């Protein structure tokens, strides 16, 4: 890819881009990688450029793009991090260093160990600077695109790591498209037979569905026009293959039971238009019961917002899914945390993530972002507190990481992100360790509940504490769900034993 092309993309997304800096990065990296080839036979420089292109499409700034262009220099060439710092300054050198560190992850003897170590490093990098992880994701994305050139054994290992480490992280950061693509690319190498089977099943169905959707879109456009609702965009979106495969497995491989093979996505100007659109859709098409999901008032823990509904289509009543959102929701669903990073401004974002005191004027705006990023913040706090017990911590964190998540609220309206099945004790420890230790009771929506109660999504939880109670109950360990609560309880009990002895 040519540098001019990269700058064009970057400029289209972000007019204030520093062209000179990006050009300088390109010249430096090109010289450093001179003569080096990728396994695919192309010039090495093409790889960091492709990674930078992915980030340019996110609208990332010049610093991040330049760091992406330089990301393999210290590892693979005679030029050092010191050289980069001299030429490009501390910030870019810091980002490149972070990526180099992530790249040094060595394959250990035991797979589990290796896996946990990977996760741990990703989390640490995420806590230091989210941009490092975004560059690493872009790096992996292009490596997956060119995985065909690698030997077979390597293909499997890299694909598996992508599926187990990188796709979940992309998901956690709310970058839906990257997550879906990474999973699909990994799926292809991990289970080639199944991949081809799914491709075959879906091929004719996709065609049929896409044509149907095109006809329905025309009709919905008319319906919404009649009701005077402005549409910014309406399009069909095909489900990613790996997600489809997981769903098919649940439905005995019967593709006729998959309603969102191709879904209709409607983008309307404002939130109230989303609800109006839902109303219009339901006026003209009968909805399927229990399939209306309002992720606007109750966003998914990774911040995803939209309204989903499944309706009986106009022809033969085929079921199909409709997704309704605003442009901002759409942008955030595509770019996730990167969107926040860009639109809230770097400094605010970093302040927000790492400090408790941020300026009052931005409080409202930051509050919204904070709610969505609460998971990243909690993670950082857990890490700080749990370093001594890190093996246990990361082992259980893995379980948290893959479980479905729910949101619960404090009486003040703060959001706590928890795994499904979490209890008031988990909730209490998520607020603060001392709150956890001193818990003696809990109320849900004002009514007392037992401490092993299963919190439901969206509930308001009030924790009742006893001042001066500093030790948890041993039997809490039987029912708590979060790694954080487990580690905290164990630590406190251990400490207490020592004191008694
Ligand atoms: Mn690379």
PDB file of C-alpha atoms in Angstrom, residues 197 304 481:
ATOM      1  CA  UNK A 197     -19.688 -26.659   5.535  1.00  0.00           C
ATOM      2  CA  UNK A 304     -23.419  -1.677  22.634  1.00  0.00           C
ATOM      3  CA  UNK A 481     -19.092 -15.576  41.167  1.00  0.00           C
TER       4      UNK A 481
END
